[in-house]
Tab-separated table of C-alpha atoms in Angstrom:
chain	number	residue	atom	x	y	z
R	1	MET	CA	0.000	0.000	0.000
R	2	PHE	CA	1.176	3.511	-0.834
R	3	THR	CA	0.047	7.042	0.026
R	4	GLY	CA	0.598	8.945	-3.218
R	5	ILE	CA	3.308	11.128	-1.657
R	6	VAL	CA	6.244	10.948	-4.059
R	7	GLU	CA	9.571	10.403	-2.295
R	8	GLU	CA	11.934	10.886	-5.185
R	9	LEU	CA	12.202	11.659	-8.884
R	10	GLY	CA	14.125	8.818	-10.451
R	11	THR	CA	15.420	8.561	-13.999
R	12	VAL	CA	14.961	5.728	-16.465
R	13	ARG	CA	18.436	4.557	-17.466
R	14	ALA	CA	17.451	1.736	-19.770
R	15	ILE	CA	14.470	-0.282	-20.971
R	16	THR	CA	15.287	-3.712	-22.380
R	17	PRO	CA	12.470	-5.585	-24.188
R	18	ASN	CA	12.034	-9.170	-23.043
R	19	ALA	CA	9.521	-11.559	-24.638
R	20	GLY	CA	6.744	-8.976	-24.787
R	21	GLY	CA	7.638	-7.432	-21.462
R	22	ALA	CA	10.600	-5.285	-20.505
R	23	ARG	CA	13.238	-4.796	-17.818
R	24	LEU	CA	13.407	-1.254	-16.483
R	25	GLU	CA	16.600	0.111	-14.941
R	26	ILE	CA	15.952	3.193	-12.813
R	27	VAL	CA	18.532	5.503	-11.283
R	28	ALA	CA	17.479	6.382	-7.734
R	29	LYS	CA	18.821	6.876	-4.225
R	30	THR	CA	16.214	7.649	-1.547
R	31	VAL	CA	13.915	4.691	-2.238
R	32	LEU	CA	16.867	2.304	-2.022
R	33	GLU	CA	17.866	3.240	1.532
R	34	ASP	CA	16.163	0.126	2.933
R	35	ALA	CA	15.349	-1.754	-0.264
R	36	ALA	CA	16.027	-5.451	-0.769
R	37	LEU	CA	15.334	-7.921	-3.543
R	38	GLY	CA	11.611	-8.558	-3.702
R	39	ALA	CA	10.693	-5.165	-2.267
R	40	SER	CA	7.909	-3.123	-3.861
R	41	ILE	CA	8.385	0.379	-5.279
R	42	ALA	CA	5.733	2.386	-7.097
R	43	VAL	CA	6.882	3.805	-10.444
R	44	ASN	CA	4.519	6.483	-11.732
R	45	GLY	CA	1.864	4.866	-9.565
R	46	CYS	CA	2.498	1.308	-10.756
R	47	CYS	CA	3.725	-1.146	-8.119
R	48	LEU	CA	6.836	-2.985	-9.341
R	49	THR	CA	9.125	-5.514	-7.665
R	50	VAL	CA	12.856	-4.960	-7.198
R	51	VAL	CA	14.586	-7.805	-9.056
R	52	GLU	CA	18.109	-6.368	-9.069
R	53	LEU	CA	19.984	-3.800	-7.005
R	54	LEU	CA	22.443	-1.702	-8.982
R	55	ASP	CA	25.257	0.586	-7.874
R	56	ASP	CA	23.139	3.663	-8.519
R	57	GLY	CA	19.652	2.310	-8.821
R	58	TRP	CA	17.492	-0.766	-9.291
R	59	ALA	CA	15.779	-2.897	-11.883
R	60	ALA	CA	12.256	-4.259	-12.259
R	61	ASP	CA	10.527	-6.499	-14.767
R	62	ALA	CA	7.293	-5.277	-16.318
R	63	VAL	CA	5.211	-8.005	-17.963
R	64	THR	CA	3.106	-7.518	-21.087
R	65	GLU	CA	-0.059	-6.939	-19.033
R	66	THR	CA	1.618	-4.106	-17.129
R	67	LEU	CA	2.926	-2.430	-20.272
R	68	ASP	CA	-0.473	-2.715	-21.988
R	69	ARG	CA	-2.490	-1.283	-19.075
R	70	THR	CA	-0.177	1.508	-17.913
R	71	SER	CA	1.896	4.298	-19.407
R	72	LEU	CA	5.152	2.505	-18.529
R	73	GLY	CA	5.321	1.154	-22.078
R	74	SER	CA	5.811	4.689	-23.414
R	75	LEU	CA	8.831	5.454	-21.210
R	76	THR	CA	12.244	5.941	-22.789
R	77	ALA	CA	15.764	6.267	-21.404
R	78	GLY	CA	16.209	9.626	-19.679
R	79	ASP	CA	12.569	10.043	-18.659
R	80	PRO	CA	11.884	11.092	-15.047
R	81	VAL	CA	9.618	8.859	-12.959
R	82	ASN	CA	7.821	9.312	-9.638
R	83	LEU	CA	9.005	6.846	-6.991
R	84	GLU	CA	7.479	5.843	-3.653
R	85	ARG	CA	8.131	3.018	-1.203
R	86	PRO	CA	5.202	1.239	0.480
R	87	VAL	CA	3.827	2.916	3.590
R	88	ARG	CA	4.851	1.512	6.984
R	89	LEU	CA	2.296	1.050	9.747
R	90	ALA	CA	4.020	3.727	11.847
R	91	ASP	CA	4.039	6.305	9.011
R	92	ARG	CA	1.688	9.250	8.638
R	93	LEU	CA	-0.860	8.792	5.864
R	94	GLY	CA	-0.101	12.069	4.120
R	95	GLY	CA	-2.063	11.380	0.949
R	96	HIS	CA	-4.712	8.669	0.701
R	97	VAL	CA	-4.834	4.883	0.380
R	98	VAL	CA	-3.148	3.951	-2.903
R	99	GLN	CA	-2.690	0.358	-4.053
R	100	GLY	CA	-0.293	0.878	-6.922
R	101	HIS	CA	-2.761	-0.887	-9.224
R	102	VAL	CA	-3.375	1.326	-12.253
R	103	ASP	CA	-7.018	1.462	-13.340
R	104	ALA	CA	-6.523	3.187	-16.684
R	105	VAL	CA	-4.323	5.490	-18.712
R	106	GLY	CA	-5.572	9.044	-19.195
R	107	GLU	CA	-3.827	12.057	-20.628
R	108	LEU	CA	-3.167	15.666	-19.783
R	109	HIS	CA	-5.790	17.669	-21.646
R	110	ALA	CA	-4.811	21.208	-20.629
R	111	ARG	CA	-2.701	23.138	-18.127
R	112	GLN	CA	-3.052	26.742	-16.993
R	113	ALA	CA	-0.706	28.687	-14.741
R	114	LEU	CA	-2.656	30.646	-12.107
R	115	PRO	CA	-1.713	33.980	-10.447
R	116	ASP	CA	-1.171	32.306	-7.051
R	117	GLY	CA	1.665	30.184	-8.466
R	118	SER	CA	-0.349	26.993	-8.773
R	119	THR	CA	-1.206	25.275	-12.031
R	120	ARG	CA	-4.657	24.083	-13.002
R	121	MET	CA	-4.389	20.766	-14.844
R	122	THR	CA	-7.216	18.963	-16.613
R	123	PHE	CA	-6.959	15.265	-17.431
R	124	THR	CA	-9.093	12.994	-19.579
R	125	ALA	CA	-10.244	9.753	-17.990
R	126	PRO	CA	-12.533	6.885	-19.036
R	127	GLU	CA	-15.966	6.462	-17.480
R	128	SER	CA	-14.693	3.389	-15.637
R	129	VAL	CA	-12.507	5.721	-13.542
R	130	LEU	CA	-14.703	8.817	-13.433
R	131	ARG	CA	-17.553	6.880	-11.783
R	132	TYR	CA	-15.433	6.861	-8.609
R	133	VAL	CA	-14.333	10.502	-8.800
R	134	VAL	CA	-16.002	13.232	-6.740
R	135	GLU	CA	-15.193	16.903	-6.280
R	136	LYS	CA	-12.819	17.382	-3.305
R	137	GLY	CA	-12.156	13.651	-3.335
R	138	SER	CA	-8.805	11.991	-4.050
R	139	ILE	CA	-7.363	10.503	-7.216
R	140	THR	CA	-3.882	9.242	-8.050
R	141	VAL	CA	-2.179	10.609	-11.169
R	142	ASP	CA	1.161	8.983	-12.018
R	143	GLY	CA	1.426	7.938	-8.384
R	144	ILE	CA	0.643	11.401	-6.991
R	145	SER	CA	-2.238	11.837	-4.558
R	146	LEU	CA	-4.261	14.828	-5.779
R	147	THR	CA	-7.507	16.508	-4.772
R	148	VAL	CA	-10.177	16.849	-7.434
R	149	ALA	CA	-11.088	20.508	-7.972
R	150	GLY	CA	-13.579	20.016	-10.802
R	151	LEU	CA	-15.308	17.237	-12.680
R	152	ASP	CA	-16.982	16.803	-16.048
R	153	ASP	CA	-18.112	13.188	-16.203
R	154	ARG	CA	-20.332	13.579	-19.252
R	155	ALA	CA	-18.922	10.837	-21.468
R	156	GLY	CA	-18.102	11.931	-24.976
R	157	ASP	CA	-17.867	9.862	-28.139
R	158	ALA	CA	-14.827	8.052	-26.747
R	159	GLY	CA	-16.605	7.238	-23.491
R	160	SER	CA	-14.406	9.582	-21.475
R	161	GLY	CA	-14.724	12.839	-19.538
R	162	THR	CA	-12.356	15.068	-17.609
R	163	PHE	CA	-11.362	16.044	-14.095
R	164	THR	CA	-9.326	19.016	-12.915
R	165	VAL	CA	-6.783	19.450	-10.118
R	166	ALA	CA	-4.914	22.473	-8.770
R	167	VAL	CA	-1.227	21.632	-8.353
R	168	ILE	CA	0.969	23.674	-5.993
R	169	PRO	CA	4.479	24.767	-7.082
R	170	HIS	CA	6.186	22.296	-4.722
R	171	THR	CA	4.411	19.324	-6.297
R	172	LEU	CA	5.316	20.568	-9.772
R	173	SER	CA	8.985	20.804	-8.792
R	174	VAL	CA	9.347	17.359	-7.176
R	175	THR	CA	7.201	15.214	-9.503
R	176	THR	CA	6.812	14.560	-13.212
R	177	LEU	CA	3.814	16.911	-13.411
R	178	GLY	CA	6.140	19.885	-13.803
R	179	ALA	CA	7.193	18.694	-17.256
R	180	LYS	CA	3.887	17.209	-18.425
R	181	GLN	CA	2.400	18.740	-21.559
R	182	PRO	CA	-1.045	18.310	-23.160
R	183	GLY	CA	-1.270	14.926	-24.832
R	184	ASP	CA	1.126	13.198	-22.426
R	185	PRO	CA	-0.210	9.922	-20.937
R	186	VAL	CA	-0.683	9.443	-17.180
R	187	ASN	CA	-1.506	6.470	-14.985
R	188	LEU	CA	-4.786	6.813	-13.091
R	189	GLU	CA	-5.913	5.014	-9.957
R	190	ALA	CA	-9.310	5.752	-8.447
R	191	ASP	CA	-9.900	5.783	-4.695
R	192	VAL	CA	-10.197	2.138	-3.623
R	193	LEU	CA	-12.627	3.092	-0.831
R	194	ALA	CA	-15.154	4.217	-3.453
R	195	LYS	CA	-14.879	0.841	-5.162
R	196	TYR	CA	-15.617	-1.026	-1.945
R	197	VAL	CA	-18.609	1.202	-1.205
R	198	GLU	CA	-20.017	0.520	-4.682
R	199	ARG	CA	-19.533	-3.219	-4.241
R	200	LEU	CA	-21.184	-3.273	-0.815
R	201	LEU	CA	-24.185	-1.276	-2.041
R	202	ALA	CA	-24.590	-3.511	-5.075
R	203	THR	CA	-24.513	-6.634	-2.902
R	204	ARG	CA	-27.108	-5.171	-0.529
R	205	GLN	CA	-29.444	-4.325	-3.419
R	206	GLU	CA	-29.181	-7.881	-4.748
R	207	HIS	CA	-30.551	-9.129	-1.436
């Protein structure tokens, strides 16, 4: 389990295709302070397993399913990535409950710098994600816990709508959002609590 509070910006050093999947080598420091083989680290919101410890980073294997259902397949050497270790029971839950299981890939639709120094960013998302999104609720974008500032869940021809967040300067400077431009893909994970509520209500109605 993660919190959506990015610990470090890593850098993709290499991506080596492997029978439909790929091995990712990521340069990092902070997230490796207590890492061991088999440990979990979220990369742009996608939970991956450490399969090799390197002198200046680590490696993980991404299977075909992961590459098909996330934006990791579009990464190239030199790209920055958001990194976070799993939360410990004694840690503060600074963001919200994040599983590291990507629900869908959206994209940055528009960004607007505001007078207060923040940036208003609008993302497209499929209906399968937007059904769990509420204004002032939480959503994870590339592994970053963000608060929804606006929502347009009227599905268009592609079955998608948009949601908007206001990103403070600090978040822009320490995550990949600072460099994101319209059209760039992002990993989306809806609030898991909303999914459980929906499931419980559906079960109750069946009975």
